[in-house]
PDB file of C-alpha atoms and ligand atoms in Angstrom:
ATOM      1  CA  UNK B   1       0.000   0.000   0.000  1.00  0.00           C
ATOM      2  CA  UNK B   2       1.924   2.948   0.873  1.00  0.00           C
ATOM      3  CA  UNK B   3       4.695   3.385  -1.409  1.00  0.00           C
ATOM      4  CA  UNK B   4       8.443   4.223  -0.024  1.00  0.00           C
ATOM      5  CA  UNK B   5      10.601   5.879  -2.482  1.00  0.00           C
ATOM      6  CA  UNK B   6      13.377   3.633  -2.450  1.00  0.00           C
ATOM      7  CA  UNK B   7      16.661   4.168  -3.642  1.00  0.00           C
ATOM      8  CA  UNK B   8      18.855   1.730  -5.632  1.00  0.00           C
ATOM      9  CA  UNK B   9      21.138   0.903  -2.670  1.00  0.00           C
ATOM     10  CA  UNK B  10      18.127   0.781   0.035  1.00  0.00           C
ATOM     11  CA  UNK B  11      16.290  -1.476  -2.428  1.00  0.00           C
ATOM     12  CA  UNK B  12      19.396  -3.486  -2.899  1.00  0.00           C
ATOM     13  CA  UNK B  13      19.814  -3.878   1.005  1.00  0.00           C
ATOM     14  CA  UNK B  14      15.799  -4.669   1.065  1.00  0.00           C
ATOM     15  CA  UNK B  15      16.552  -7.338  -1.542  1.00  0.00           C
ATOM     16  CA  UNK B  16      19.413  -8.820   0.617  1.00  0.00           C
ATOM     17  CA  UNK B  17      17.605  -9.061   3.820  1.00  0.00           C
ATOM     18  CA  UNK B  18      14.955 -10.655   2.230  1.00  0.00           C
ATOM     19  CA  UNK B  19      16.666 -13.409   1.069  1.00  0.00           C
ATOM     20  CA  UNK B  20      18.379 -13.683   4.374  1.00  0.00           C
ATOM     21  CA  UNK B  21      15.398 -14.294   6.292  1.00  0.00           C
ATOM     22  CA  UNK B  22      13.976 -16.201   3.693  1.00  0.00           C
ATOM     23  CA  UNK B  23      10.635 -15.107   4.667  1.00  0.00           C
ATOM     24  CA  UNK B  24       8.193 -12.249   3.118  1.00  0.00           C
ATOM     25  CA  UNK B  25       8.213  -9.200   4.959  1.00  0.00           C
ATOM     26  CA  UNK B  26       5.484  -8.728   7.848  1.00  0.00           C
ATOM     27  CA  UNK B  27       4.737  -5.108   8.210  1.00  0.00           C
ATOM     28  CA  UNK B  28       2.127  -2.808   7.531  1.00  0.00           C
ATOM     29  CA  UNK B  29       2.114  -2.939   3.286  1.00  0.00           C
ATOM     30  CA  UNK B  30       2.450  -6.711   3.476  1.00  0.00           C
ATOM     31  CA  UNK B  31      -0.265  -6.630  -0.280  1.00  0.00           C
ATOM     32  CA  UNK B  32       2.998  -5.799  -2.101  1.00  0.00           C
ATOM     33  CA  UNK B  33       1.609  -2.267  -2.945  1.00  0.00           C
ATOM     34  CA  UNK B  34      -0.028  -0.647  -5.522  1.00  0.00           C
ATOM     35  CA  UNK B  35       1.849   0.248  -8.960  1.00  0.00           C
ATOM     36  CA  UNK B  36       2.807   3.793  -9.084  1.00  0.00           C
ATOM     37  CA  UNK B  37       4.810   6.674 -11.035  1.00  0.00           C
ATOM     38  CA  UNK B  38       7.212   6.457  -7.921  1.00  0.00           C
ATOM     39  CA  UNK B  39      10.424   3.754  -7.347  1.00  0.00           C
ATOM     40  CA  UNK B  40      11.880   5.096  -9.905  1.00  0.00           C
ATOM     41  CA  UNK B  41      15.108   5.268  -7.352  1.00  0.00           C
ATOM     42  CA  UNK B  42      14.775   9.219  -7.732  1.00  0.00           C
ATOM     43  CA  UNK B  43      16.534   9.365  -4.555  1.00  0.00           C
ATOM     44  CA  UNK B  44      14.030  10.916  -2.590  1.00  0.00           C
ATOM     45  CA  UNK B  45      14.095   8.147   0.157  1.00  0.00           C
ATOM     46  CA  UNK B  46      10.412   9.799   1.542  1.00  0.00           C
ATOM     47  CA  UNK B  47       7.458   7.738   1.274  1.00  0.00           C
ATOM     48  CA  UNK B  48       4.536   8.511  -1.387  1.00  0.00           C
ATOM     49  CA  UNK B  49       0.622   8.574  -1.131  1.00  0.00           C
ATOM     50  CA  UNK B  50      -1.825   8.033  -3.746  1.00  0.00           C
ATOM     51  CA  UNK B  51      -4.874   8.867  -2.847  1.00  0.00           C
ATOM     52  CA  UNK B  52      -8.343   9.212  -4.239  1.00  0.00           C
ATOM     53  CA  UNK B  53     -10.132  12.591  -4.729  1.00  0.00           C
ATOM     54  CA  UNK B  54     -12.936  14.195  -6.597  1.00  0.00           C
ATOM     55  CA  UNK B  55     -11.457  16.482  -9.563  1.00  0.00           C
ATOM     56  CA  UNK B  56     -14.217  17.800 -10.718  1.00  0.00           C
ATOM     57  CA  UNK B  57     -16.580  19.333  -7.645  1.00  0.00           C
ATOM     58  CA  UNK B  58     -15.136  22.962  -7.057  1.00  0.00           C
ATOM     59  CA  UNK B  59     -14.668  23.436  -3.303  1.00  0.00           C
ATOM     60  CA  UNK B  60     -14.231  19.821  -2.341  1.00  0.00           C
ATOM     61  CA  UNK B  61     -11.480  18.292  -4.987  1.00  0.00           C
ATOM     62  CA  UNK B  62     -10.742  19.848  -8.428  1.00  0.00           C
ATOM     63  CA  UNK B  63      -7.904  19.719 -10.946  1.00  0.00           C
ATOM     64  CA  UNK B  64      -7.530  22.696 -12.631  1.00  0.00           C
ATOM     65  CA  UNK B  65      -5.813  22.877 -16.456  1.00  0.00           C
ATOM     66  CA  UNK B  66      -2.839  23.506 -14.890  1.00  0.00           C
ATOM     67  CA  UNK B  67      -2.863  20.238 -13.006  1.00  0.00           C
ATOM     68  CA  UNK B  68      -3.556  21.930  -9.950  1.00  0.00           C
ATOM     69  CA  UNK B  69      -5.700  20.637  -7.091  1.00  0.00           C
ATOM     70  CA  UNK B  70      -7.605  22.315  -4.449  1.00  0.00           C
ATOM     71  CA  UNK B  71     -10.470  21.745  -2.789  1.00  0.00           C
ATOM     72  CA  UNK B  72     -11.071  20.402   1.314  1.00  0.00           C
ATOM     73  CA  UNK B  73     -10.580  17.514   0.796  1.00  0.00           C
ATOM     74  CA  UNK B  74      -7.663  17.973  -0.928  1.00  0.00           C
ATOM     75  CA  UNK B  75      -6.821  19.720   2.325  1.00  0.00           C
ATOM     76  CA  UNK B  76      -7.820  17.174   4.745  1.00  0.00           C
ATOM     77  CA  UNK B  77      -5.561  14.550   2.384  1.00  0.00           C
ATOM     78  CA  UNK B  78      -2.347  16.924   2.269  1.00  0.00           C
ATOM     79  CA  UNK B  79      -3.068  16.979   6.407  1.00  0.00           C
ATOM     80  CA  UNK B  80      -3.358  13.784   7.001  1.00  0.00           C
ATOM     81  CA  UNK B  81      -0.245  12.835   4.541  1.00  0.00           C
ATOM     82  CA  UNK B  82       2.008  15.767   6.425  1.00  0.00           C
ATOM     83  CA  UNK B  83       1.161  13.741   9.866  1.00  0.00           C
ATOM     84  CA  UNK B  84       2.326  10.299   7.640  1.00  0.00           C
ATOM     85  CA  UNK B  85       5.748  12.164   7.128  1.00  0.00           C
ATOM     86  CA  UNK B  86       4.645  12.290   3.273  1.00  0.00           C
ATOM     87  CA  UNK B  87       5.577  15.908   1.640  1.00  0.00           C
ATOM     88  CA  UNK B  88       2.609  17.112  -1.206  1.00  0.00           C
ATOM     89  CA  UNK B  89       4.904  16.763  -3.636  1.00  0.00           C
ATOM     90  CA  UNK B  90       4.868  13.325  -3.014  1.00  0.00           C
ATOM     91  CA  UNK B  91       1.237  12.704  -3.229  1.00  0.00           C
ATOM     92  CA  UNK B  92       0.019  11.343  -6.533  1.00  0.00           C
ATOM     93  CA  UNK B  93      -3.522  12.451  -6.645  1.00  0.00           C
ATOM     94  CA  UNK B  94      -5.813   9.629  -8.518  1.00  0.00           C
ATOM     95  CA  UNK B  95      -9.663  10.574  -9.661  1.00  0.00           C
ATOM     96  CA  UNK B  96     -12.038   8.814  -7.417  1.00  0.00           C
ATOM     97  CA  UNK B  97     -15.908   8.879  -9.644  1.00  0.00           C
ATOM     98  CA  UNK B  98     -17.830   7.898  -7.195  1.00  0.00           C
ATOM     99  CA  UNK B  99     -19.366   4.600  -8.173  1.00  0.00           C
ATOM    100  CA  UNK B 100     -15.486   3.694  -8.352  1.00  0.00           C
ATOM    101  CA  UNK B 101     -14.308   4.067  -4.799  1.00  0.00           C
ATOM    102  CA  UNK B 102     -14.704   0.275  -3.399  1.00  0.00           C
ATOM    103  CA  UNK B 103     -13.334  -0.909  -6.484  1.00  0.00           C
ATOM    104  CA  UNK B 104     -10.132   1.284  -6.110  1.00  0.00           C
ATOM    105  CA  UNK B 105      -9.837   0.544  -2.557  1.00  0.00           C
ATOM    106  CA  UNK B 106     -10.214  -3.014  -3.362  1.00  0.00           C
ATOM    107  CA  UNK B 107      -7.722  -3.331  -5.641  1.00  0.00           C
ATOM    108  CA  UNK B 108      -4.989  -1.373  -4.096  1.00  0.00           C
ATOM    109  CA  UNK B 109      -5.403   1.454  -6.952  1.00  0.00           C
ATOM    110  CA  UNK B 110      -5.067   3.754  -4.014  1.00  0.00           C
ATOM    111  CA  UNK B 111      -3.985   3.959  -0.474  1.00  0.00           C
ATOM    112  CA  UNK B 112      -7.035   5.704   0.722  1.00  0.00           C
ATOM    113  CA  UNK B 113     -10.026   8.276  -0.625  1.00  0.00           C
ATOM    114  CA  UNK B 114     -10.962  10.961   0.468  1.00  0.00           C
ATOM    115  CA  UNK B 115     -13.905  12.032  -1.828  1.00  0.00           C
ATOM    116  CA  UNK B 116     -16.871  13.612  -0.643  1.00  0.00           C
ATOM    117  CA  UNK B 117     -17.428  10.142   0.596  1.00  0.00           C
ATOM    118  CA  UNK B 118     -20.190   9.320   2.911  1.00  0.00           C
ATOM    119  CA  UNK B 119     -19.968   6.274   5.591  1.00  0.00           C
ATOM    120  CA  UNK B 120     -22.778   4.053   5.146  1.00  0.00           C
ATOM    121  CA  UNK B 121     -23.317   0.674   6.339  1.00  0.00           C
ATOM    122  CA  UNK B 122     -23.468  -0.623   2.823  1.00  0.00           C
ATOM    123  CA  UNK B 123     -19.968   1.085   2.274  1.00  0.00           C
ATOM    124  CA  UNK B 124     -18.598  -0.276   5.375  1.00  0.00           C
ATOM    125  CA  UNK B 125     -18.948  -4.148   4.283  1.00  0.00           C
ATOM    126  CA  UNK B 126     -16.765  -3.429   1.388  1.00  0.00           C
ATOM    127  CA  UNK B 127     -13.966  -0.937   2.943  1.00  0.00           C
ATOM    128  CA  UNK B 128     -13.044   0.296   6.049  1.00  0.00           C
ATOM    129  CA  UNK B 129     -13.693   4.220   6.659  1.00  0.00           C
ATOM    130  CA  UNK B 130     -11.480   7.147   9.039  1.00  0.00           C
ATOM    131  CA  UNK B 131     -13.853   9.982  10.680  1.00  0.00           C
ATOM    132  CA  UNK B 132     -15.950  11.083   9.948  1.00  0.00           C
ATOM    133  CA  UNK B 133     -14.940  14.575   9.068  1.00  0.00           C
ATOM    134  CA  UNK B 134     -17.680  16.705   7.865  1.00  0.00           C
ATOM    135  CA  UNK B 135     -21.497  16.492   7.856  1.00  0.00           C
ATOM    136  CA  UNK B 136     -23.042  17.552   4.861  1.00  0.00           C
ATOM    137  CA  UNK B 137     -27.085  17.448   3.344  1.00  0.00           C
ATOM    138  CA  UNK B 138     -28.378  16.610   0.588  1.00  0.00           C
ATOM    139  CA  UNK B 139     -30.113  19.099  -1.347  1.00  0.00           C
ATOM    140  CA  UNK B 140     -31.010  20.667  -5.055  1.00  0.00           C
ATOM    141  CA  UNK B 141     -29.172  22.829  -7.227  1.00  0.00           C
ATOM    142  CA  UNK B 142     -31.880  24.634  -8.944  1.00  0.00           C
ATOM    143  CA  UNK B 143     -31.971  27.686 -11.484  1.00  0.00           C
ATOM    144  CA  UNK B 144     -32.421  30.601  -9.921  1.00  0.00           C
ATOM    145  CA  UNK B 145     -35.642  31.409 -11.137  1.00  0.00           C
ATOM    146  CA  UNK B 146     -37.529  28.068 -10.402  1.00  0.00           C
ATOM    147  CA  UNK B 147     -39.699  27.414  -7.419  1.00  0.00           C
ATOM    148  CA  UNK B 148     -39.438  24.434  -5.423  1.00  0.00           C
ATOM    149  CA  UNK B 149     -41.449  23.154  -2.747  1.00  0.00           C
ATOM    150  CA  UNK B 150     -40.062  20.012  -0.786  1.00  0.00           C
ATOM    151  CA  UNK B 151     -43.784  18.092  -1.455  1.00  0.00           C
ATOM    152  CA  UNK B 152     -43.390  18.389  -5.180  1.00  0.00           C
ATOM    153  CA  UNK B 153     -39.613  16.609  -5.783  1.00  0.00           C
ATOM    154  CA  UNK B 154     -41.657  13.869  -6.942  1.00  0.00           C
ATOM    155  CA  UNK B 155     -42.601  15.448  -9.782  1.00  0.00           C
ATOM    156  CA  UNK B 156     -39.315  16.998 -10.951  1.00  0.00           C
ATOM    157  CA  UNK B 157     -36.622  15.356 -13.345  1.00  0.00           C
ATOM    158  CA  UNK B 158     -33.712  15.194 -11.163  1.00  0.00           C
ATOM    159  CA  UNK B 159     -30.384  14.318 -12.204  1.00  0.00           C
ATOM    160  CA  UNK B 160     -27.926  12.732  -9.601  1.00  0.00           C
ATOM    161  CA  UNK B 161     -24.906  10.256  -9.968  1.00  0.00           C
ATOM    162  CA  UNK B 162     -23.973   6.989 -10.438  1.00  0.00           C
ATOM    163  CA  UNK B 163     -23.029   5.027  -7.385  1.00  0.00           C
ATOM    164  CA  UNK B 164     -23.680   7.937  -5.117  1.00  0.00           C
ATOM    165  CA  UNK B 165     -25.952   7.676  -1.923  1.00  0.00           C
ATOM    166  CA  UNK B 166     -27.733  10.908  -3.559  1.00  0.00           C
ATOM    167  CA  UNK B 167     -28.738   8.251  -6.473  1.00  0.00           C
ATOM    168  CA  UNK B 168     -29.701   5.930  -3.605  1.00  0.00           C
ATOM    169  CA  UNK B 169     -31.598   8.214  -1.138  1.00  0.00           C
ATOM    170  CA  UNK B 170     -33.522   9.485  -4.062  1.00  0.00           C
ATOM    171  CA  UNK B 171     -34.770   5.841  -4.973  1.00  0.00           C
ATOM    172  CA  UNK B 172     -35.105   4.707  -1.317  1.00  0.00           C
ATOM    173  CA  UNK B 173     -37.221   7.736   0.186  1.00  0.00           C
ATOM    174  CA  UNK B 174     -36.439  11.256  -1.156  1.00  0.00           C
ATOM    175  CA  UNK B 175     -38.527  10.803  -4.166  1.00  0.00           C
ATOM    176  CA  UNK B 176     -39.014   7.219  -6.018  1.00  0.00           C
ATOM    177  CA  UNK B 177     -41.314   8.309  -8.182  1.00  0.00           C
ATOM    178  CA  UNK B 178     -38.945  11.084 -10.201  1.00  0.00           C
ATOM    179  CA  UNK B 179     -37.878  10.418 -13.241  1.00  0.00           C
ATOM    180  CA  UNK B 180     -34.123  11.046 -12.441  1.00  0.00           C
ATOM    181  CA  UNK B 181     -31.245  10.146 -14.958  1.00  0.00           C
ATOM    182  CA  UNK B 182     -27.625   9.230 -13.323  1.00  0.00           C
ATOM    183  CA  UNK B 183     -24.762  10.625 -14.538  1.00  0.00           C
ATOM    184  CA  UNK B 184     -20.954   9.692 -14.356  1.00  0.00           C
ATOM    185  CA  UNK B 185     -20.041  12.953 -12.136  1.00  0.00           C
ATOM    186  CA  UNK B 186     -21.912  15.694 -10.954  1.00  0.00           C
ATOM    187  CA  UNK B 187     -20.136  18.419 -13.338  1.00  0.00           C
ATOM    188  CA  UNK B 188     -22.108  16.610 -16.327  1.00  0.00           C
ATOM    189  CA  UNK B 189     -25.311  17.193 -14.506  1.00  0.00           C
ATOM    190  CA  UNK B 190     -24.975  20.820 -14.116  1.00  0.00           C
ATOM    191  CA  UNK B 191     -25.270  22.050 -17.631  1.00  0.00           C
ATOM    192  CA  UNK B 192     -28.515  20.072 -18.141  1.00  0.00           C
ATOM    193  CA  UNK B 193     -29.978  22.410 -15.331  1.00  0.00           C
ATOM    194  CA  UNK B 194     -28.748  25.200 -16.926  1.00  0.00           C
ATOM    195  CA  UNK B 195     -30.269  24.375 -20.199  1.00  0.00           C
ATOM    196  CA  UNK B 196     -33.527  23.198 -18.248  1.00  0.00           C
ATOM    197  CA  UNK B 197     -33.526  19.370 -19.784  1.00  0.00           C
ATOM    198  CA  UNK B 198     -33.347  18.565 -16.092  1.00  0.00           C
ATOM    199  CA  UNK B 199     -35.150  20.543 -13.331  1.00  0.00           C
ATOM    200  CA  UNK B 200     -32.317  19.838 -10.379  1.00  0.00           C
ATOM    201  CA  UNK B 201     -29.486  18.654  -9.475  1.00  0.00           C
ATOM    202  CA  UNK B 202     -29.592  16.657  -6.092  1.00  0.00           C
ATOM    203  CA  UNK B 203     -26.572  15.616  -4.095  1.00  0.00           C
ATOM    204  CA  UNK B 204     -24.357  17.039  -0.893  1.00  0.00           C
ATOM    205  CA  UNK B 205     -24.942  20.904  -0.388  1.00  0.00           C
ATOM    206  CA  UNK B 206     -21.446  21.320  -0.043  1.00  0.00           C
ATOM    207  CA  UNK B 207     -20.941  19.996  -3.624  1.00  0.00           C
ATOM    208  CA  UNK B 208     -23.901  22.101  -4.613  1.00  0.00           C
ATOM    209  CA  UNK B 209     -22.700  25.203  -3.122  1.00  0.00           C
ATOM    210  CA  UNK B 210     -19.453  25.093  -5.112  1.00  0.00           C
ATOM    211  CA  UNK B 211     -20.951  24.784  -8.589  1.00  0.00           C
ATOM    212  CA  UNK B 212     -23.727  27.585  -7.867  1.00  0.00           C
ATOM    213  CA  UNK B 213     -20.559  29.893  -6.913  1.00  0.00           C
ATOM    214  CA  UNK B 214     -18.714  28.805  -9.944  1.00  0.00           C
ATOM    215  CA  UNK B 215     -17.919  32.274 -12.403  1.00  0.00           C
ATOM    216  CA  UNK B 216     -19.405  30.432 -15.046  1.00  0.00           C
ATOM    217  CA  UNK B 217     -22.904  30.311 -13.403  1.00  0.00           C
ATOM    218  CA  UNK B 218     -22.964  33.231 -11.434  1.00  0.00           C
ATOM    219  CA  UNK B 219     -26.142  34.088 -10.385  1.00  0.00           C
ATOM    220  CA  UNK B 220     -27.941  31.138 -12.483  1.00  0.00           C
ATOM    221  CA  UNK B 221     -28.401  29.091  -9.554  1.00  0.00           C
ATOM    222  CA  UNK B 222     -29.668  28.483  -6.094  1.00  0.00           C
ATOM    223  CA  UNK B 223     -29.715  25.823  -3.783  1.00  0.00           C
ATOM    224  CA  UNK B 224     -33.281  25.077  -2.318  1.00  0.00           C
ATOM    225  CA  UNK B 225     -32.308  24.535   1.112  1.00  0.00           C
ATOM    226  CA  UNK B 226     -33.934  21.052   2.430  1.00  0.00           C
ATOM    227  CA  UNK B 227     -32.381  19.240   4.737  1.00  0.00           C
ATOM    228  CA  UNK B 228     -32.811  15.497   2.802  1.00  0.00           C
ATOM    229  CA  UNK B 229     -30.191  13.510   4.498  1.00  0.00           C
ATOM    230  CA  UNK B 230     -27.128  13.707   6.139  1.00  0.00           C
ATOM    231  CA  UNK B 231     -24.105  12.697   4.560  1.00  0.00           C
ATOM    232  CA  UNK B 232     -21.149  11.627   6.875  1.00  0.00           C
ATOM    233  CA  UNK B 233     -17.981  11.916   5.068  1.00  0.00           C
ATOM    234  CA  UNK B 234     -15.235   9.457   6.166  1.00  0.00           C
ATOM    235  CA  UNK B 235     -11.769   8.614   4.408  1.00  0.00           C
ATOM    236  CA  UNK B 236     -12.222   5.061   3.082  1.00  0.00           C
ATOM    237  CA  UNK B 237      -9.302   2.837   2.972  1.00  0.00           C
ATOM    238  CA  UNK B 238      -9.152  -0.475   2.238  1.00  0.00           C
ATOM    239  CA  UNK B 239     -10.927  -3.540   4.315  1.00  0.00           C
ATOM    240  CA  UNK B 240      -8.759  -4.410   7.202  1.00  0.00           C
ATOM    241  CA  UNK B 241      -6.303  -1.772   7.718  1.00  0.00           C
ATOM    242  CA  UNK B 242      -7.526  -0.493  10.912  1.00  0.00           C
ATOM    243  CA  UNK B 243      -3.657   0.887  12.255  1.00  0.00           C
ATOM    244  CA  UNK B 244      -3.844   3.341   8.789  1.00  0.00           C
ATOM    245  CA  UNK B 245      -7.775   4.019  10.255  1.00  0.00           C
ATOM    246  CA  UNK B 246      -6.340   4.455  13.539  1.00  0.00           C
ATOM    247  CA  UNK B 247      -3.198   6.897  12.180  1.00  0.00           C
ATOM    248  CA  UNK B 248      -5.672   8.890   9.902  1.00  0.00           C
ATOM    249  CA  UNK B 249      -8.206   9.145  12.989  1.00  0.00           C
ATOM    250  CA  UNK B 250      -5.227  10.888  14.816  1.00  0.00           C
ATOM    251  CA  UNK B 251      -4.573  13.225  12.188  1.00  0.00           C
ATOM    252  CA  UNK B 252      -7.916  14.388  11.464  1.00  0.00           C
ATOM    253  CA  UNK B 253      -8.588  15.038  15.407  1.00  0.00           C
ATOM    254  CA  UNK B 254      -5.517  16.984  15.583  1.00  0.00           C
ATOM    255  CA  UNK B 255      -5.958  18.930  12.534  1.00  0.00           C
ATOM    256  CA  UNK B 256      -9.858  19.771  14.079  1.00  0.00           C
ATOM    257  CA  UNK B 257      -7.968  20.539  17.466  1.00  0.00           C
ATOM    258  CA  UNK B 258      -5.218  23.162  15.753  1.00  0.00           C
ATOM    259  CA  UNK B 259      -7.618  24.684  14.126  1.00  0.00           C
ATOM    260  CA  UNK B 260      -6.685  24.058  10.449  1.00  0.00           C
ATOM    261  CA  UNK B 261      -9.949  22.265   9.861  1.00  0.00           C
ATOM    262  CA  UNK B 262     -11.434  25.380  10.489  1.00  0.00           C
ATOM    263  CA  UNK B 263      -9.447  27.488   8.222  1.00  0.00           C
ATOM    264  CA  UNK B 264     -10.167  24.823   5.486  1.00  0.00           C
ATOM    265  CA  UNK B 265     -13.752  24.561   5.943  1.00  0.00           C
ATOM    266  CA  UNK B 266     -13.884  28.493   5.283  1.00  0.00           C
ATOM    267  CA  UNK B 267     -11.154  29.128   2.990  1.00  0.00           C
ATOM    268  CA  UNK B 268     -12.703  26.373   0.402  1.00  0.00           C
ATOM    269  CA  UNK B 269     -16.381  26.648   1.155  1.00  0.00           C
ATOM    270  CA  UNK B 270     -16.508  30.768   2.500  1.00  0.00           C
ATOM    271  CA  UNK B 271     -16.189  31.738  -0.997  1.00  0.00           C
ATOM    272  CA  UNK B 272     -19.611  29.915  -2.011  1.00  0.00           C
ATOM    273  CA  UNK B 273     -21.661  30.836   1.158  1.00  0.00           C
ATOM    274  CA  UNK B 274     -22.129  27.885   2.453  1.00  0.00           C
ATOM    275  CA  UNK B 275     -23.193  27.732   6.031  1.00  0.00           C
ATOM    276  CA  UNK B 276     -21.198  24.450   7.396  1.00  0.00           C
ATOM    277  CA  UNK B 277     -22.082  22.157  10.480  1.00  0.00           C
ATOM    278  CA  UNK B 278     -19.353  22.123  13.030  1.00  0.00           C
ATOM    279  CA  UNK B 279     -16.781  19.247  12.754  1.00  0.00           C
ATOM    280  CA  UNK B 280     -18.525  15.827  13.891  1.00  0.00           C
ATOM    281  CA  UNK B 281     -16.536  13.587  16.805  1.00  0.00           C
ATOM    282  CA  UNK B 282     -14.040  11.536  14.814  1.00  0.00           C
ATOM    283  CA  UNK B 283     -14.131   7.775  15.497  1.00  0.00           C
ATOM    284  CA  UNK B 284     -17.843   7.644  16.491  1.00  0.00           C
ATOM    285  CA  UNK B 285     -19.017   5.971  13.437  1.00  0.00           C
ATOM    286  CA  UNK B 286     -22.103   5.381  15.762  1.00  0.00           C
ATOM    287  CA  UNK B 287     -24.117   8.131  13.795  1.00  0.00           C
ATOM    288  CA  UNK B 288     -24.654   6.108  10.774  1.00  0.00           C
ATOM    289  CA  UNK B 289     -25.297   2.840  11.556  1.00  0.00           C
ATOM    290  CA  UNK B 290     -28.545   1.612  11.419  1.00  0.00           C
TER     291      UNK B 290
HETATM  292  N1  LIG J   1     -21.572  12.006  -0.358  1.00  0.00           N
HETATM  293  C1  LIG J   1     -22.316  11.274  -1.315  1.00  0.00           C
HETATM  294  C2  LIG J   1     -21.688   9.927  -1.646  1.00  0.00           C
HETATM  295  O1  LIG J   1     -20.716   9.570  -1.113  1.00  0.00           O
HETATM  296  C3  LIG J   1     -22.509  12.061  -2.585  1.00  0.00           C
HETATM  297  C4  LIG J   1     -21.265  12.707  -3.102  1.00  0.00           C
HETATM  298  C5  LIG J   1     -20.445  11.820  -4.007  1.00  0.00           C
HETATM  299  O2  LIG J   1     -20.995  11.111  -4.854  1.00  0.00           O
HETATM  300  O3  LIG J   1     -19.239  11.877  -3.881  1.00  0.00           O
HETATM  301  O4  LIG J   1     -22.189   9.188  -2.423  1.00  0.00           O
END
């Protein structure tokens, strides 16, 4: 799993102590690892992280053209990988879609994901989740102009994604009788609201709130404000690997406790207005299980 930079003489010396205790070795990455643009012996002798984010959902994880990334939870990562000893230059950043995440976790694609990922009890029989860290809601990104009343979603066409619990509440209880088409990421489903082919957009405010605040679409949206769910985000690593749940759960308390959870809760989401819960008790995974 997590990837250690090695250099030709420290993988040598790996190589030889190997063979001397003629036995595979027993700590923590024990799977052999995932693949990655590192051991190429630059020298660096740090370890690397890849880990999953969102690159599309301004505010929470975006690439920009300049291969840029920003968002909080590209915050949260770069925390949690600074209290791992891993630098940001030496985090490869991988694009989590969110009907992908078990799969990636499951095969090793990434050490963990941090993705506007909610903990459900579904989730938790395939991977193991950190936090939680944030409590979002689901709601609708509307056009600005429209008029919603919480009675009629029903009746709306909603678009939502694929392998999201948005898709899921929306079938369970929200509104099963909407037509509602599923896209493969939420920045798809925003221009079809724009062009009104689709009356909303329903998933996580915070993801709403950072499209609606977008340049592009100033003043062409709003959110309508329900309260639908709420959405628990943990970091989801893979099945087992409770001391890396345990490490992460350290470094997401302490980054609530110095106060840099703060400043990236409003430095990422203060530019769209969006009116945040406080940070939720790390490690009591308690709140969403049935
Ligand atoms: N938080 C919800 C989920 O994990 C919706 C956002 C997303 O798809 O990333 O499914």
């Amino acid at each position: 799993m997590r990837i250690r930079k090695a250099s030709a003489l420290a993988a040598a010396v790996f190589a030889l102590s190997l063979a001397a205790t003629a036995c595979g070795s027993d700590d923590e990455s024990g799977d052999g690892g995932s693949e990655s643009s590192g051991g190429s012996g630059d020298g660096g002798g740090g370890e690397e992280l890849r880990i999953g984010i969102k690159f599309d959902q301004p505010g929470i994880g975006l690439e920009n053209s300049e291969g840029e990334y920003s968002g909080f939870d590209v915050d949260v990562a770069t925390y949690i990988a600074g209290e791992m000893g891993v630098a940001p230059e030496d985090i490869e950043w991988v694009e989590a879609p969110s009907a992908d995440r078990e799969t990636m976790l499951q095969s090793g694609d990434v050490d963990f994901i941090v993705a506007s990922y909610s903990i459900n009890p579904e989730r938790m029989e395939l991977v193991d989740f950190a936090g939680p860290y944030f409590l979002a809601h689901q709601d609708l990104l509307v056009r600005s102009d429209a008029e919603v009343s919480e009675d009629a979603i029903n009746e709306m066409t909603l678009c939502t994604v694929a392998g999201s619990t948005s898709a899921q509440n929306v079938q369970d209880s929200i509104a099963p009788d909407a037509a509602t088409q599923e896209f493969p990421t939420y920045s798809e489903c925003v221009p079809a609201v724009q062009q009104g082919t689709i009356d909303a957009l329903t998933t996580d405010d915070s993801i709403l709130a950072g499209y609606a605040a977008q340049d592009e679409y100033e003043g062409q949206f709003k959110l309508a404000g329900f309260d639908l769910s709420d959405e628990y985000y943990g970091v989801g690593v893979p099945k087992g690997e409770t001391e890396l749940v345990d490490e992460i759960n350290t470094a997401l308390q302490k980054m609530i406790d110095d106060g840099s959870w703060e400043q990236a809760v409003e430095s990422n989401f203060g530019p769209a207005n969006y009116d945040y819960e406080d940070a939720p008790k790390v490690g009591d995974l308690s709140v969403v299980e049935e």
